[in-house]
CSV table of C-alpha atoms in Angstrom, one decimal:
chain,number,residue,atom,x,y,z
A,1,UNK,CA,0.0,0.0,0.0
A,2,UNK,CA,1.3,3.4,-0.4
A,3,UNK,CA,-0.8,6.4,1.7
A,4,UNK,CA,-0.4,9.9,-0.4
A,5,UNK,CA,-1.2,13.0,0.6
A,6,UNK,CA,-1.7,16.3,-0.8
A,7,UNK,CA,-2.8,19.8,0.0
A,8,UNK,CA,-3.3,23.1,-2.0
A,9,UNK,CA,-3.2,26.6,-0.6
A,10,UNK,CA,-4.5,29.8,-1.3
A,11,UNK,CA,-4.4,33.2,0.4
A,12,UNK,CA,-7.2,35.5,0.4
A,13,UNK,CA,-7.2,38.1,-1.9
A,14,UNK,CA,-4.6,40.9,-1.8
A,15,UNK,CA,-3.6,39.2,1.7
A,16,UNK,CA,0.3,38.9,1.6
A,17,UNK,CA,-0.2,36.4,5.1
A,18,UNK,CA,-1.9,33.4,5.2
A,19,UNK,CA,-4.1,32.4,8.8
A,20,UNK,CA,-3.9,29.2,7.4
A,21,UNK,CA,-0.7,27.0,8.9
A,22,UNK,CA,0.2,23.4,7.5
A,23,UNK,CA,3.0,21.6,8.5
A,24,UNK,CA,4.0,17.6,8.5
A,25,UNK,CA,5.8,15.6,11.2
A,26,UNK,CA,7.5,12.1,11.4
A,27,UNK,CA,5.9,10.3,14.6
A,28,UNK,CA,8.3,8.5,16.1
A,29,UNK,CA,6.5,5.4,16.6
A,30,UNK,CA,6.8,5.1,13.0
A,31,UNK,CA,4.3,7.2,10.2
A,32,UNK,CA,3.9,11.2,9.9
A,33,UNK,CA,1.2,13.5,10.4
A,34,UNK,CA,-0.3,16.4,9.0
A,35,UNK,CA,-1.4,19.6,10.9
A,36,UNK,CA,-3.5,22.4,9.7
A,37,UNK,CA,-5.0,25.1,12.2
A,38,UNK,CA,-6.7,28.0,10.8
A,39,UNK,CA,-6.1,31.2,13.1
A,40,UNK,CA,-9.0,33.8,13.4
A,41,UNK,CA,-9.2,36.6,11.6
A,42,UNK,CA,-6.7,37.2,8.4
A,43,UNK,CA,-3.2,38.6,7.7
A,44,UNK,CA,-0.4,38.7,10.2
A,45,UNK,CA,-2.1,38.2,13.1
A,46,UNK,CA,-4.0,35.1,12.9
A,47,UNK,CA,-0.8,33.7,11.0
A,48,UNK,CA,1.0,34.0,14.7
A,49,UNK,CA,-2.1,32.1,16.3
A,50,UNK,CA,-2.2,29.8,13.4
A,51,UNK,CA,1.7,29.2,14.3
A,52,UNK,CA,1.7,29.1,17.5
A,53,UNK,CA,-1.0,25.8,17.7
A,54,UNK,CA,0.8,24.2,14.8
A,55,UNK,CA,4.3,24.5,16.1
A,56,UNK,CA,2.4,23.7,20.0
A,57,UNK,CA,0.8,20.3,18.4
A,58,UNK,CA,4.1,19.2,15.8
A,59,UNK,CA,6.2,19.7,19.2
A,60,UNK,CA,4.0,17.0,21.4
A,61,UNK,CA,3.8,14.2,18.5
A,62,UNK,CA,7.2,14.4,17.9
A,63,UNK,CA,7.6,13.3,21.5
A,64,UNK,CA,5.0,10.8,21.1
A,65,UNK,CA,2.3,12.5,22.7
A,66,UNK,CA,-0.8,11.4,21.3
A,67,UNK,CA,-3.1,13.3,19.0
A,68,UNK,CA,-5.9,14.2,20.8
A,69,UNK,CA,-4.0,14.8,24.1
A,70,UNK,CA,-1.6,17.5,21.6
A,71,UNK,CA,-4.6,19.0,20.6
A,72,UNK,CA,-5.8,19.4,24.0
A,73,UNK,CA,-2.5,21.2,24.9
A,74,UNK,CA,-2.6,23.4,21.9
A,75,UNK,CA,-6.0,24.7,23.3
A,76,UNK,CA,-5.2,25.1,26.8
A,77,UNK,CA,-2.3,27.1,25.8
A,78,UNK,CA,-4.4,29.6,23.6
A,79,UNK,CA,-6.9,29.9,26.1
A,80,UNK,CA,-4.4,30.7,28.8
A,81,UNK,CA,-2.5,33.1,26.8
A,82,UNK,CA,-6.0,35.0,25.1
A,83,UNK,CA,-8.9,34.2,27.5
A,84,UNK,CA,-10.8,33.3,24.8
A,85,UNK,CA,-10.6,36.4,23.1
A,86,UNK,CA,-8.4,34.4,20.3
A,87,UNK,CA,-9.6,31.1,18.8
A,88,UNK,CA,-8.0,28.7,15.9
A,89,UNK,CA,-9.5,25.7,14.4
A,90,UNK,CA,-7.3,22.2,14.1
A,91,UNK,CA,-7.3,19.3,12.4
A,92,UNK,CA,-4.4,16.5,12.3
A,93,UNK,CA,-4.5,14.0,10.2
A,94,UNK,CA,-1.9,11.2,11.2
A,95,UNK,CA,-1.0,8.1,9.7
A,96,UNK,CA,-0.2,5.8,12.5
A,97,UNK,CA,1.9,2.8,11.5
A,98,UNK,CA,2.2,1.5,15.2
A,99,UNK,CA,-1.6,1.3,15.3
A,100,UNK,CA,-1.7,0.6,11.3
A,101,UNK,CA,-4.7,3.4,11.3
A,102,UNK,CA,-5.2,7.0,10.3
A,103,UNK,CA,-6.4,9.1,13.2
A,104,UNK,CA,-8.2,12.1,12.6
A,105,UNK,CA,-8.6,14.8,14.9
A,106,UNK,CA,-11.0,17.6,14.6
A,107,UNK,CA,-11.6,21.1,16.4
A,108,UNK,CA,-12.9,22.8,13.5
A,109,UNK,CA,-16.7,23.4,12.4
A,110,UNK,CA,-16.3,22.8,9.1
A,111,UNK,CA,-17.0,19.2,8.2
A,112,UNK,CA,-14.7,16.6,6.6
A,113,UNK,CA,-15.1,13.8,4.3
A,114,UNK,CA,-14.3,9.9,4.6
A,115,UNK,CA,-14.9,8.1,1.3
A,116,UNK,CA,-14.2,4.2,1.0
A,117,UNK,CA,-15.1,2.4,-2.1
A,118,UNK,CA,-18.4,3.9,-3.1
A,119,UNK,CA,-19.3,5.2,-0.3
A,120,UNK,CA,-19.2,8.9,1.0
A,121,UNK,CA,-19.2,9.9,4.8
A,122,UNK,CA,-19.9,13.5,6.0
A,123,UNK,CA,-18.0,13.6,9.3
A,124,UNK,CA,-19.6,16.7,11.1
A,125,UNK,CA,-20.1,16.0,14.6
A,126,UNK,CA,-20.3,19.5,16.7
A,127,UNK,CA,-16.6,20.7,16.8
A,128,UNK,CA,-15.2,23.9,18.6
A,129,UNK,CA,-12.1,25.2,17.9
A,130,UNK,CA,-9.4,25.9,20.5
A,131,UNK,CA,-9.0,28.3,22.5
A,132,UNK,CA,-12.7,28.6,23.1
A,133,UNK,CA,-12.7,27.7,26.6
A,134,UNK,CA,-11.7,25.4,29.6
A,135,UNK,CA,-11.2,22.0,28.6
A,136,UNK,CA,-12.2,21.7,24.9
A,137,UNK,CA,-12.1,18.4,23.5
A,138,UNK,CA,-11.8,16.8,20.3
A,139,UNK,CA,-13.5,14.9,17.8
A,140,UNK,CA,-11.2,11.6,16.9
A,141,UNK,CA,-12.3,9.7,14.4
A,142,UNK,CA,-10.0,6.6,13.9
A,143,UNK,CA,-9.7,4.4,10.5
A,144,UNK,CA,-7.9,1.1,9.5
A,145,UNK,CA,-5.4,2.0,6.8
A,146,UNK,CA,-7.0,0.4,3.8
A,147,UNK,CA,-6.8,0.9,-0.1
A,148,UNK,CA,-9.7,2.9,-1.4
A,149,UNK,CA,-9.9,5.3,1.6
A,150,UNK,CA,-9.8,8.8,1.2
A,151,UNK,CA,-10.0,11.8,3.6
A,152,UNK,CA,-10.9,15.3,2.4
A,153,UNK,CA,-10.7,18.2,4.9
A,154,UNK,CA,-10.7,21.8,4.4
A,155,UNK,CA,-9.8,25.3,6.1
A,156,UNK,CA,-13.5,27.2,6.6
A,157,UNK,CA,-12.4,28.9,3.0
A,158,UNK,CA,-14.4,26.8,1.7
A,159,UNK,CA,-17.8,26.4,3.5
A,160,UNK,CA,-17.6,30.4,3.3
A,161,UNK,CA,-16.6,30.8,-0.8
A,162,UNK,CA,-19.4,32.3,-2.5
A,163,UNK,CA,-21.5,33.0,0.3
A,164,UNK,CA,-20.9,37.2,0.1
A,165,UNK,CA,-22.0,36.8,-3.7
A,166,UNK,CA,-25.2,34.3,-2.4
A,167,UNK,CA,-23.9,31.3,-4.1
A,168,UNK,CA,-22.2,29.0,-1.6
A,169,UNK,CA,-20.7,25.8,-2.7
A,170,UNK,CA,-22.7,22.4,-2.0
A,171,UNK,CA,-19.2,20.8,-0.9
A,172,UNK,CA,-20.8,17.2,-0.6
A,173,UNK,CA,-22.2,17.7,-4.7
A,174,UNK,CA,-18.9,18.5,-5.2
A,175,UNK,CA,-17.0,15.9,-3.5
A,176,UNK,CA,-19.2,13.3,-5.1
A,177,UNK,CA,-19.3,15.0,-8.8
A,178,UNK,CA,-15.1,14.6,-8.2
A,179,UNK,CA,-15.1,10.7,-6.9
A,180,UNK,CA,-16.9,10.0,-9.5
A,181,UNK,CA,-14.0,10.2,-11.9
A,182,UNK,CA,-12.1,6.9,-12.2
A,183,UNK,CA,-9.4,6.9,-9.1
A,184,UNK,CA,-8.7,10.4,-9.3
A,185,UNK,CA,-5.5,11.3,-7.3
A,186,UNK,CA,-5.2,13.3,-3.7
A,187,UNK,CA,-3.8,16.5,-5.9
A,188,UNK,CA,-6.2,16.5,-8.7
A,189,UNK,CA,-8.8,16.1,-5.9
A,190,UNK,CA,-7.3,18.9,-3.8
A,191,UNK,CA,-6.8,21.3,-6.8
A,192,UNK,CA,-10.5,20.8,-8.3
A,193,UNK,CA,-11.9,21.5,-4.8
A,194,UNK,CA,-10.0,24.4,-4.1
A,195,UNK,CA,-10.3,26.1,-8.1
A,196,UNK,CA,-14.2,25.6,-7.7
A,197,UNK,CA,-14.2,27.7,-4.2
A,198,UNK,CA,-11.9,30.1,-5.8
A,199,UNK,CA,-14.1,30.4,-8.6
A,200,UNK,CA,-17.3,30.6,-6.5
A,201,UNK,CA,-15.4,33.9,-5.5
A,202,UNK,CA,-14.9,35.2,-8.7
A,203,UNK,CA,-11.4,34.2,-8.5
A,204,UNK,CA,-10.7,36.9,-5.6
A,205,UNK,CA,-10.8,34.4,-2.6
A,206,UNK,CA,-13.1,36.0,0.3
A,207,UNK,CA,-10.6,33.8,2.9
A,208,UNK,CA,-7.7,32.0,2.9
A,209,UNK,CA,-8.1,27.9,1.6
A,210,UNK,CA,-6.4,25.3,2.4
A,211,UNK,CA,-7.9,21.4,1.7
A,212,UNK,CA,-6.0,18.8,2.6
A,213,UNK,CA,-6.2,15.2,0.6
A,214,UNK,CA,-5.1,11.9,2.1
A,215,UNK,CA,-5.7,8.5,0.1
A,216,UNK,CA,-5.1,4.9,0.8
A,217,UNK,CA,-3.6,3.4,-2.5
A,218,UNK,CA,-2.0,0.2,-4.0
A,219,UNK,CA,1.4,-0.4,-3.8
A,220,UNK,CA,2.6,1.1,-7.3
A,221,UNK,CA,6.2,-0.8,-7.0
A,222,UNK,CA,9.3,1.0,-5.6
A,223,UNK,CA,9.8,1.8,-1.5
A,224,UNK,CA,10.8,5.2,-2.0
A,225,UNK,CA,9.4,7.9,-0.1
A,226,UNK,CA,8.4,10.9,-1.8
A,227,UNK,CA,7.6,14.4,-0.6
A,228,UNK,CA,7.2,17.6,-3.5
A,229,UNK,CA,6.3,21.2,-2.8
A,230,UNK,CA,5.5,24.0,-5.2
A,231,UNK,CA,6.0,27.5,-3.8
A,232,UNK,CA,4.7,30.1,-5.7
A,233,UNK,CA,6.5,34.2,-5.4
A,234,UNK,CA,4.8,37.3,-6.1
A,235,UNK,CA,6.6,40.3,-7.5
A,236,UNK,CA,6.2,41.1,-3.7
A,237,UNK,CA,6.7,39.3,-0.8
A,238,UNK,CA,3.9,36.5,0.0
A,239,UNK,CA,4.0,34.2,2.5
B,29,UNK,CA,8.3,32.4,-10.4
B,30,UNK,CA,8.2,29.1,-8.3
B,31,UNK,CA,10.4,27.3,-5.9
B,32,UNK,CA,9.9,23.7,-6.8
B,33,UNK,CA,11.6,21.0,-4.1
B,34,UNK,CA,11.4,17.3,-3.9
B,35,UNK,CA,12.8,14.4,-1.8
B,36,UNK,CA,13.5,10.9,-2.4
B,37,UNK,CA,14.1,8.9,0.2
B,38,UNK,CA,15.1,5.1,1.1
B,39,UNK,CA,16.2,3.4,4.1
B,40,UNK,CA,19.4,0.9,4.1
B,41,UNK,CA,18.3,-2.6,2.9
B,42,UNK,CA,16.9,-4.5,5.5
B,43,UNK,CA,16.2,-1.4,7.9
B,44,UNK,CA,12.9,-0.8,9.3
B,45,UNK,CA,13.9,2.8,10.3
B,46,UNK,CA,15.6,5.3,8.4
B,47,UNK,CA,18.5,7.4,10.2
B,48,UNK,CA,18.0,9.7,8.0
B,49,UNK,CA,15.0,12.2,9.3
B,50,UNK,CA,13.7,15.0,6.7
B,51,UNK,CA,11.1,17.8,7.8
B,52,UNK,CA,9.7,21.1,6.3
B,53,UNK,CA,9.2,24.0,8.5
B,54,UNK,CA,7.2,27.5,7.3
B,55,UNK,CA,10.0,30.8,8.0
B,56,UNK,CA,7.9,33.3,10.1
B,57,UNK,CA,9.4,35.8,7.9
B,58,UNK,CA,7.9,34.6,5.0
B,59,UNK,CA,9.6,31.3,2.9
B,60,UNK,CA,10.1,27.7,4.2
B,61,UNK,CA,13.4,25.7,4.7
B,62,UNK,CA,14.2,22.4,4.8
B,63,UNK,CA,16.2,20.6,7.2
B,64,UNK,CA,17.9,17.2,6.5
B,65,UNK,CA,20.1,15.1,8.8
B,66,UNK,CA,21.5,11.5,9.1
B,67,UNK,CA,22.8,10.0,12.3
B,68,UNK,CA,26.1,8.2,12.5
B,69,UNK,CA,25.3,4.6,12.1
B,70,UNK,CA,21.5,3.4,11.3
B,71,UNK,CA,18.8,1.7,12.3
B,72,UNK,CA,17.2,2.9,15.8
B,73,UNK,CA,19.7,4.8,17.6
B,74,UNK,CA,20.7,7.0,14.2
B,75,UNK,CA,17.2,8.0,14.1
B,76,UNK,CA,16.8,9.5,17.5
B,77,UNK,CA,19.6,11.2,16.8
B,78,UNK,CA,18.8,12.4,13.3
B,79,UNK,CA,15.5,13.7,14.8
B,80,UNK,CA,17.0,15.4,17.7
B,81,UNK,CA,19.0,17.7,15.6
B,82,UNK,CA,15.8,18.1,12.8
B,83,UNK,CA,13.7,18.8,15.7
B,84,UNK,CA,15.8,21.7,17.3
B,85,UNK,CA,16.8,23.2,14.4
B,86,UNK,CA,13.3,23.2,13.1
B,87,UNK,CA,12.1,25.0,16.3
B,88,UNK,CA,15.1,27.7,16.0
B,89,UNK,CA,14.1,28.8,12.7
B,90,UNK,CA,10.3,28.8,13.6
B,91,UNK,CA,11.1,31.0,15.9
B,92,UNK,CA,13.2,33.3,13.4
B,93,UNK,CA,17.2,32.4,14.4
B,94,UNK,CA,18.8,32.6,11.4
B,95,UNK,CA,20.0,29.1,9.9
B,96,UNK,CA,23.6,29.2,10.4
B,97,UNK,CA,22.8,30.1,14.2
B,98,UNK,CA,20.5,26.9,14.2
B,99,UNK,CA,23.0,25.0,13.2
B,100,UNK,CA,25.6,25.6,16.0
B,101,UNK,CA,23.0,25.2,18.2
B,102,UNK,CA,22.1,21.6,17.4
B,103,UNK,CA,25.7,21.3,17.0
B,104,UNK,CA,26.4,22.5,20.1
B,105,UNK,CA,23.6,20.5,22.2
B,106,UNK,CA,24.6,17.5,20.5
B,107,UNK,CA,28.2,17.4,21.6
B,108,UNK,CA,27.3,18.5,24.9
B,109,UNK,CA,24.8,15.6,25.2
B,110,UNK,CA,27.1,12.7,23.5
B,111,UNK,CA,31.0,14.6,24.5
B,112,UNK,CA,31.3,13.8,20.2
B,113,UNK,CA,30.7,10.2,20.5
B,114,UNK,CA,27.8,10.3,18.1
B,115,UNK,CA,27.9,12.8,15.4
B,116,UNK,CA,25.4,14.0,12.7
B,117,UNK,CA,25.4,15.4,9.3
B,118,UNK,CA,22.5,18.3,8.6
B,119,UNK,CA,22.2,20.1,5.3
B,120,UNK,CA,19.4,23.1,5.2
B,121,UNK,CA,17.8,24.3,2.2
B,122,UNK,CA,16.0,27.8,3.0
B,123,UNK,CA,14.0,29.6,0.4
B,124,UNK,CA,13.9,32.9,2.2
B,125,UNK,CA,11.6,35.5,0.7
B,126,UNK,CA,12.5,38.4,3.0
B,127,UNK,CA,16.3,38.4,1.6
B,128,UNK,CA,14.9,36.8,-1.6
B,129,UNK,CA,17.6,34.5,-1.8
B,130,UNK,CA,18.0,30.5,-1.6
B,131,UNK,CA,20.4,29.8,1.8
B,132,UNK,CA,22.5,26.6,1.5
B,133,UNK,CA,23.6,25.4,5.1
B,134,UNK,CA,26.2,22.6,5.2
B,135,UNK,CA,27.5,20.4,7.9
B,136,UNK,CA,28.2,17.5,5.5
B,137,UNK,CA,30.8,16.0,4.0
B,138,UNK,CA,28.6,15.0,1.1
B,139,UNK,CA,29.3,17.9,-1.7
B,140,UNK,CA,26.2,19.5,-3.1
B,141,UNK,CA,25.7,21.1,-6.3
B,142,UNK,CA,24.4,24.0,-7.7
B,143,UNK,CA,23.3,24.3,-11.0
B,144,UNK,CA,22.5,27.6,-12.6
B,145,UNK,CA,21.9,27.8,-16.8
B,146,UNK,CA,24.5,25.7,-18.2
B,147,UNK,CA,26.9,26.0,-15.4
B,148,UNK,CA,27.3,23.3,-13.1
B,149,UNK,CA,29.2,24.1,-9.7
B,150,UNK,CA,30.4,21.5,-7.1
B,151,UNK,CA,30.4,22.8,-3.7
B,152,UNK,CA,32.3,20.5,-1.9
B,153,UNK,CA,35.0,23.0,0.6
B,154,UNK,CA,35.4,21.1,3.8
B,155,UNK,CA,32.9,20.6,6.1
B,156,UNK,CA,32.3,18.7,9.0
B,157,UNK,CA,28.9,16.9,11.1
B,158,UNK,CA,27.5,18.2,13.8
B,159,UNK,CA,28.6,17.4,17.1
B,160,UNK,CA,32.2,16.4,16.8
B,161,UNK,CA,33.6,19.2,18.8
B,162,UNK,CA,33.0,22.5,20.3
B,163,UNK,CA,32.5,25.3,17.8
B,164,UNK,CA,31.7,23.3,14.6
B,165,UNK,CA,30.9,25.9,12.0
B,166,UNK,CA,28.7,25.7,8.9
B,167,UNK,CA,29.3,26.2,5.3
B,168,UNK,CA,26.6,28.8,4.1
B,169,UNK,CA,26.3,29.8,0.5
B,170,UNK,CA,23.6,32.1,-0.4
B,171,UNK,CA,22.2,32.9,-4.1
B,172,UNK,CA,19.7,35.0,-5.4
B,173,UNK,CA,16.0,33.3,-6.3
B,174,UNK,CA,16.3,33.2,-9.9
B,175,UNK,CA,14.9,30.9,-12.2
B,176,UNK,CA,16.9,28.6,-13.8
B,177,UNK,CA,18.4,27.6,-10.7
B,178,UNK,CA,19.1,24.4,-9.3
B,179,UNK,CA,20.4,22.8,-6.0
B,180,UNK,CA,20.7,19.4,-5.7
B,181,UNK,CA,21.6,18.1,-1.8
B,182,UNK,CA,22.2,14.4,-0.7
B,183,UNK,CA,23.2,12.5,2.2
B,184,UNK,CA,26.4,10.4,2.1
B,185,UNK,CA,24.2,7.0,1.2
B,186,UNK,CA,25.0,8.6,-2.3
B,187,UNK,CA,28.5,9.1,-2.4
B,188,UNK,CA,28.9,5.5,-0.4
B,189,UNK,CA,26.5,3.8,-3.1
B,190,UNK,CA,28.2,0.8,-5.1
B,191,UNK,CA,31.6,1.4,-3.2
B,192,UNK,CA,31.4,-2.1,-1.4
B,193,UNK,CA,31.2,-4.0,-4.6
B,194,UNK,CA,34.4,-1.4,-5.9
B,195,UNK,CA,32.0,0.8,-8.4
B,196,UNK,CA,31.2,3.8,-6.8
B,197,UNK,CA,29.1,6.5,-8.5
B,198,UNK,CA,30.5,9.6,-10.7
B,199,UNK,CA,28.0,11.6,-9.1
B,200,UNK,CA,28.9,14.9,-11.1
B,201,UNK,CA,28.9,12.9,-14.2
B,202,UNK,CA,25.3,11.7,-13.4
B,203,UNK,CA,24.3,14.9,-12.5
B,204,UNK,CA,25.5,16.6,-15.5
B,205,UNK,CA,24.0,13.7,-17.6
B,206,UNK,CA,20.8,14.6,-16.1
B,207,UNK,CA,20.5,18.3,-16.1
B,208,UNK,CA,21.3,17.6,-19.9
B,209,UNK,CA,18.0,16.4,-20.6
B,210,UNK,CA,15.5,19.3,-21.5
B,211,UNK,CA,14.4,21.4,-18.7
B,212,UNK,CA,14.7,17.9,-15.9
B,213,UNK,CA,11.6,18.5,-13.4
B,214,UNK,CA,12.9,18.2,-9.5
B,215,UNK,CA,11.2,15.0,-8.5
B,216,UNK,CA,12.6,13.4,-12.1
B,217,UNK,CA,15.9,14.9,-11.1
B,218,UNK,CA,15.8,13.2,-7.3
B,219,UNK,CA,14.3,10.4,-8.6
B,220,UNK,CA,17.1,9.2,-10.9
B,221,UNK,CA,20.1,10.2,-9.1
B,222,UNK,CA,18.7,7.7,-6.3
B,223,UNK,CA,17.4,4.7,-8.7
B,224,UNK,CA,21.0,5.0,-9.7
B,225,UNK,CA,22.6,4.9,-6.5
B,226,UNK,CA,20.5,1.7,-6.1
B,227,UNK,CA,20.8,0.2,-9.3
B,228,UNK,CA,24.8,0.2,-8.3
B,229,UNK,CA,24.1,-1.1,-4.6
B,230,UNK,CA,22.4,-3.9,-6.6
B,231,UNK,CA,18.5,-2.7,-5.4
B,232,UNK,CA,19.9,-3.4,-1.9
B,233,UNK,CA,21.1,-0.2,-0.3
B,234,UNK,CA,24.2,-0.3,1.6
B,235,UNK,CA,23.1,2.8,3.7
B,236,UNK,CA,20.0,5.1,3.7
B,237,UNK,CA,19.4,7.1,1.1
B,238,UNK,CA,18.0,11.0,0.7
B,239,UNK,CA,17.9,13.3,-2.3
B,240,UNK,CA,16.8,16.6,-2.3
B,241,UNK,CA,16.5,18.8,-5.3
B,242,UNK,CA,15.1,22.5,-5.1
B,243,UNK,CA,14.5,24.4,-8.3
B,244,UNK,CA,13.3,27.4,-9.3
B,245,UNK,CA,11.0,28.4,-12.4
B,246,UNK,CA,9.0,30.4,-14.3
B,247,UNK,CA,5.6,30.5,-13.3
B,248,UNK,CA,3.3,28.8,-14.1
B,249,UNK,CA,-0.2,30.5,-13.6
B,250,UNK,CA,-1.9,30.2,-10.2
B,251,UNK,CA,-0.8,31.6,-7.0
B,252,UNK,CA,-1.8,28.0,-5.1
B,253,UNK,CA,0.8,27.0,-2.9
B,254,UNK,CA,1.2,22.9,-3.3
B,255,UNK,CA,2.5,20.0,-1.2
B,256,UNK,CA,2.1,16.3,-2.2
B,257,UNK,CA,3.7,13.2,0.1
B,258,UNK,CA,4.0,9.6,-0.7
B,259,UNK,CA,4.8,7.0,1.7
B,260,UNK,CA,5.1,3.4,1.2
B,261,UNK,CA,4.2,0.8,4.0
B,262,UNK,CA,5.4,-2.2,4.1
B,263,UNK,CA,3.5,-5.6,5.1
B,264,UNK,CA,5.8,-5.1,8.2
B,265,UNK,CA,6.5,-1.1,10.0
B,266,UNK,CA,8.2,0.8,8.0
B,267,UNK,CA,9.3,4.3,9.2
């Protein structure tokens, strides 16, 4: 089996910062995970809050603190520092090879999507993000690594595209217009999600977007571990 | 333009664990870098060390201390931890948009190579791992973002490929051989370089195995930032 993961990211329009923070950790009982928060507001501030619980929650795996227990952390430490008065939303998506699962952990109101085979689960339990208050927990939802599994989850960016103009997205249509092609792969799935939100807003997008893909495939042959990034620069500085 | 980077990666025949540890972390003034080490020996006890010196580097820099600095540091708490009894190679690849220039930080051995037009430049002055005394220094080159540029970075399971069985790699000949081809995308370009080392180590490597090419181009349209990972897993764990 090979498990491959992609993301695609977008700043708001004429925002130079992006409140969305994604970053990727080994675990060091063997597998990585991925960790997006989303910090309130836009621009340089809620890149710091974004930061801070990213950098918070990639700290505690890579000591082998568990998932929902880093998450926990993340939150009490927001809420000490802001009093509630600054929130961020999470979600990790690990790959566990000790527990041969992928563990999803969610403090973000924005659903996420768990399709196996033919069928298409909308995960969207009540979720709070961090920093809300006093012991927040989250939502864990916990899968056996198996081919034909794929996870979709997104930054609010896209529950929010098209609403200013009155013409929101219907992400589950979406999702299940874009399974329906044969196999299609975690970028083109990422990319075609995140072009149809961007062009909901007319191509100026009304947040920052980020979705993240991860998908459970056959083995294609070699045991090499590949990891790519594109990194686009603007005539001026854009982070 | 677009900074383009990709990774290959293989552990040592046989190995379960890599001691080679790879992570990306986000600049907070704007950019990413990232960090590569492998830990003398392999198996277990290279890997703890290999992500030691990733994870405290990677913290450094998220906090804004400027690469060579990060690198002393590591370098520092590693000798003070194991009196240079275990030592570790690092090589950081920074794509810093504030100076707007690519930062090349070497603790290795291993040469690297920059590759800019036509020209094709070895960078291989002396330099030494991490942790073998007080006061290691690091070898920092710095070059403008421009495209047409690229770097290509590798730990020593390159250099060391097919020397056991007396037929070691001409790794600037293979370099040169590839950057020949028209316009060689970055995963292609990491891709080959370790199928090669392989191919000579008989598909059984003789030592873990990371590439790392960074390259930067023309644009090519949208302003989506992309990141795509693919891990294999083995009917056994597989880190």
């Amino acid at each position: 089996m090979e498990v491959q993961i992609a993301v695609a990211k977008i700043n708001k329009y004429a925002t130079s910062e992006s409140g969305d923070t994604l970053e990727i950790v080994e675990r060091p009982n063997g597998g990585l995970s991925v960790v997006l928060a989303d910090g309130q507001t836009s621009g340089r501030g809620a890149k710091a809050i974004s930061l801070m619980v990213v950098r918070k929650v990639i700290g505690l795996l890579a000591e082998g603190v568990r998932d929902g227990a880093a998450a926990r952390a993340a939150s009490d430490t927001l809420f000490t520092e802001r009093q509630g008065r600054v929130i961020s939303t999470l979600n990790i998506a690990s790959v566990d090879l000790h527990s041969r699962t992928i563990v999803l952990t969610r403090n973000n109101p924005a659903p996420m999507f768990i399709c196996l085979d033919d069928r298409i689960d909308i995960i969207d339990e009540e979720s709070i993000p961090l920093g809300t208050s006093r012991n927040v927990r989250p939502v864990i939802t916990e899968i056996a690594i198996q081919p034909g599994l794929t996870v979709v989850i997104f930054t609010d960016g896209i529950p929010h595209a098209g609403e200013r103009r009155g013409n929101p997205m219907n992400i589950s249509q979406v999702i299940h217009s874009l399974m329906e092609d044969q196999d299609p792969g975690p970028q083109a799935l990422a990319d075609s999600l995140l072009e149809h939100a961007v062009r909901l807003d007319e191509n100026r997008p009304a947040d920052d977007i980020s979705v993240l893909v991860l998908k459970v495939a056959l083995r294609d042959g070699d045991n090499v571990r590949r990891l790519s990034v594109r990194l686009p620069i603007e005539g001026r500085l854009w982070t």
